Amino acid sequence: MSPKVSREHKEQRRNQLLQAAEEVFIEHGYENTTMKHVMDKAGVSRGGLYQYFDNKEDLFEALIGEQQQESLDESLQMMIEDQGSYWDALLMTFMGESKEPSDRMDPLAPSKLEYFITGRNEKRRQEHARERYHHAYTATTKIIEKGIEAGEFAPRFAPEVIARYIISYVDGLAVDHAILDSESIKLKEQTELLIEYLRWGLNVKD
């Protein structure tokens, strides 16, 4: 087997393990999930899993890790071209491809909260949380700034403030949703409110 085929096979196998891990974390949550759960779901031996991931923390970080782009500007431009407008690109960052308010939340959100909150005093998780926040903040801010340059936005607040507000609002909904249910927190209605507030705060030009 050539090195290229070997690399492709390893990448495919790693992705299969991550897919199995995602199902397990959604079902059991971060704290209750074990590597044995993932082995059973993926149908691999202990060695087959530990060949790719050293422990549960390493596995979970790989699962939720942001794909690092060589150029953030280039990746954002591709997304904006796909979406057709900076407004749609912004909505996609926290609502996904549908860009429509719903009662559905990221099914991995409860596990993410467990991971970061229970490990809030651990340096490794603190650094990971900072990296994720910085990535989300930077990407959101750049979308807003490019929207301003294009004449699509005329914000009433600084782009940096609006970006932080979006992240905090969505994270707050994720915390509530992990404890309660969509109906109790009116997830869809609160998301609609966020959208309308952003439309006003950004002064979106039709």
C-alpha positions as CSV (number, residue, x, y, z in Angstrom):
1,M,0.0,0.0,0.0
2,S,1.4,3.4,-0.9
3,P,1.9,6.1,1.8
4,K,-0.9,8.1,0.2
5,V,-3.5,5.3,0.5
6,S,-2.3,4.7,4.1
7,R,-2.9,8.3,5.0
8,E,-6.3,8.3,3.4
9,H,-7.2,5.1,5.3
10,K,-6.1,6.5,8.6
11,E,-8.0,9.7,8.1
12,Q,-11.1,7.8,7.1
13,R,-10.8,5.6,10.2
14,R,-10.3,8.6,12.4
15,N,-13.4,10.2,11.1
16,Q,-15.4,7.0,11.7
17,L,-14.2,7.0,15.3
18,L,-15.2,10.6,15.7
19,Q,-18.6,9.9,14.3
20,A,-19.1,7.1,16.8
21,A,-17.9,9.3,19.6
22,E,-20.3,12.0,18.7
23,E,-23.2,9.6,19.0
24,V,-22.0,8.4,22.3
25,F,-21.4,11.9,23.8
26,I,-24.9,13.0,22.7
27,E,-26.4,9.9,24.3
28,H,-24.4,9.9,27.6
29,G,-23.0,13.4,28.0
30,Y,-19.3,14.1,28.6
31,E,-18.9,13.0,32.2
32,N,-20.7,9.7,31.8
33,T,-19.1,8.7,28.5
34,T,-16.2,6.3,28.6
35,M,-13.7,5.2,26.0
36,K,-15.3,1.7,26.3
37,H,-18.6,3.3,25.1
38,V,-16.9,4.6,22.0
39,M,-15.1,1.3,21.4
40,D,-18.4,-0.6,21.5
41,K,-20.2,2.0,19.2
42,A,-17.3,2.0,16.7
43,G,-16.8,-1.7,16.9
44,V,-13.0,-1.4,17.5
45,S,-10.6,-2.8,20.0
46,R,-8.9,-0.8,22.8
47,G,-5.8,-0.6,20.7
48,G,-7.8,0.5,17.6
49,L,-9.1,3.5,19.5
50,Y,-6.0,4.5,21.5
51,Q,-4.0,4.4,18.3
52,Y,-5.7,7.7,17.4
53,F,-6.7,9.2,20.7
54,D,-4.9,9.1,24.1
55,N,-7.9,9.6,26.3
56,K,-11.5,10.8,26.4
57,E,-10.4,14.5,26.7
58,D,-8.2,14.2,23.6
59,L,-11.1,12.5,21.8
60,F,-13.7,15.1,22.7
61,E,-11.4,18.0,21.8
62,A,-10.8,16.5,18.4
63,L,-14.6,16.2,18.0
64,I,-15.4,19.8,18.8
65,G,-12.2,21.3,17.5
66,E,-12.5,24.1,15.0
67,Q,-11.0,23.4,11.6
68,Q,-8.0,25.7,11.4
69,Q,-7.9,27.6,8.2
70,E,-4.7,28.8,6.6
71,S,-6.5,32.2,6.1
72,L,-9.5,33.2,8.0
73,D,-10.3,35.9,5.4
74,E,-10.3,33.3,2.6
75,S,-12.6,30.9,4.5
76,L,-15.0,33.7,5.3
77,Q,-15.1,34.9,1.8
78,M,-15.9,31.5,0.5
79,M,-18.8,31.2,3.1
80,I,-20.1,34.7,2.1
81,E,-20.0,33.8,-1.6
82,D,-22.0,30.6,-0.8
83,Q,-24.5,32.5,1.3
84,G,-25.0,35.5,-0.9
85,S,-24.9,38.2,1.7
86,Y,-23.0,39.1,4.9
87,W,-26.3,39.0,6.8
88,D,-27.0,35.4,5.7
89,A,-23.4,34.5,6.6
90,L,-23.8,36.0,10.0
91,L,-27.0,34.1,10.6
92,M,-25.4,30.9,9.5
93,T,-22.7,31.2,12.2
94,F,-25.2,30.5,15.0
95,M,-28.2,28.9,13.2
96,G,-26.6,26.6,10.6
97,E,-27.4,26.2,7.0
98,S,-31.2,26.7,7.5
99,K,-30.7,30.2,8.9
100,E,-34.2,29.7,10.4
101,P,-35.1,30.0,14.1
102,S,-36.2,26.6,15.6
103,D,-36.6,24.7,18.8
104,R,-33.5,22.7,18.0
105,M,-30.1,23.2,19.7
106,D,-26.7,21.7,18.9
107,P,-27.1,18.2,20.4
108,L,-23.5,18.3,21.6
109,A,-24.1,21.5,23.5
110,P,-24.8,19.7,26.9
111,S,-21.5,17.7,26.6
112,K,-19.6,20.9,25.6
113,L,-20.9,22.6,28.7
114,E,-20.0,19.7,30.9
115,Y,-16.5,19.6,29.4
116,F,-15.8,23.3,29.9
117,I,-17.6,23.9,33.2
118,T,-16.4,20.9,35.1
119,G,-12.9,21.6,33.9
120,R,-12.9,25.3,34.3
121,N,-10.0,25.2,36.7
122,E,-7.9,23.0,34.4
123,K,-5.3,24.9,32.3
124,R,-5.8,22.7,29.2
125,R,-9.5,23.3,29.1
126,Q,-9.1,27.0,29.9
127,E,-6.8,27.4,26.9
128,H,-9.1,25.4,24.7
129,A,-12.1,27.5,25.8
130,R,-10.1,30.7,25.0
131,E,-9.1,29.5,21.6
132,R,-12.7,28.6,20.7
133,Y,-14.0,31.9,22.0
134,H,-11.3,33.8,20.1
135,H,-12.0,31.9,16.9
136,A,-15.8,32.6,17.1
137,Y,-15.2,36.2,18.1
138,T,-12.7,36.9,15.3
139,A,-14.9,35.2,12.6
140,T,-18.0,37.1,13.7
141,T,-16.3,40.4,14.0
142,K,-14.8,40.0,10.5
143,I,-18.2,39.2,8.9
144,I,-19.6,42.4,10.5
145,E,-16.7,44.5,9.4
146,K,-16.8,43.2,5.9
147,G,-20.6,43.9,5.9
148,I,-19.9,47.4,6.8
149,E,-17.3,47.8,4.1
150,A,-19.8,46.5,1.6
151,G,-22.5,48.9,2.7
152,E,-24.7,46.1,4.0
153,F,-24.4,47.1,7.7
154,A,-24.4,50.5,9.4
155,P,-24.2,49.3,13.0
156,R,-25.4,51.3,16.0
157,F,-22.7,49.6,18.1
158,A,-19.0,48.6,17.6
159,P,-18.6,45.4,15.7
160,E,-16.6,43.9,18.6
161,V,-19.4,44.5,21.0
162,I,-22.0,43.0,18.7
163,A,-19.8,39.9,18.1
164,R,-19.4,39.4,21.9
165,Y,-23.1,39.9,22.4
166,I,-24.0,37.2,19.9
167,I,-21.6,34.7,21.5
168,S,-22.9,35.4,25.0
169,Y,-26.5,35.2,24.0
170,V,-26.2,31.9,22.2
171,D,-24.1,30.4,25.0
172,G,-26.7,31.5,27.5
173,L,-29.4,29.7,25.5
174,A,-27.2,26.6,25.4
175,V,-26.9,26.6,29.2
176,D,-30.7,27.0,29.6
177,H,-31.4,24.3,27.0
178,A,-29.0,21.8,28.6
179,I,-30.9,22.1,31.9
180,L,-34.5,22.7,30.7
181,D,-36.3,22.1,27.4
182,S,-37.0,24.1,24.3
183,E,-40.6,24.9,25.3
184,S,-39.6,26.0,28.8
185,I,-37.1,28.5,27.5
186,K,-39.0,29.4,24.3
187,L,-35.9,28.7,22.3
188,K,-37.4,29.6,18.9
189,E,-38.9,32.8,20.2
190,Q,-35.7,33.9,21.8
191,T,-33.8,33.2,18.7
192,E,-36.3,35.3,16.7
193,L,-35.7,38.1,19.2
194,L,-32.0,37.8,18.8
195,I,-32.3,38.1,15.0
196,E,-34.6,41.2,15.2
197,Y,-32.2,42.8,17.7
198,L,-29.3,42.2,15.4
199,R,-31.2,43.5,12.4
200,W,-31.7,46.7,14.4
201,G,-28.3,46.8,16.0
202,L,-26.5,46.3,12.7
203,N,-29.0,48.5,10.8
204,V,-29.2,46.0,8.0
205,K,-29.7,47.5,4.6
206,D,-32.3,45.6,2.5
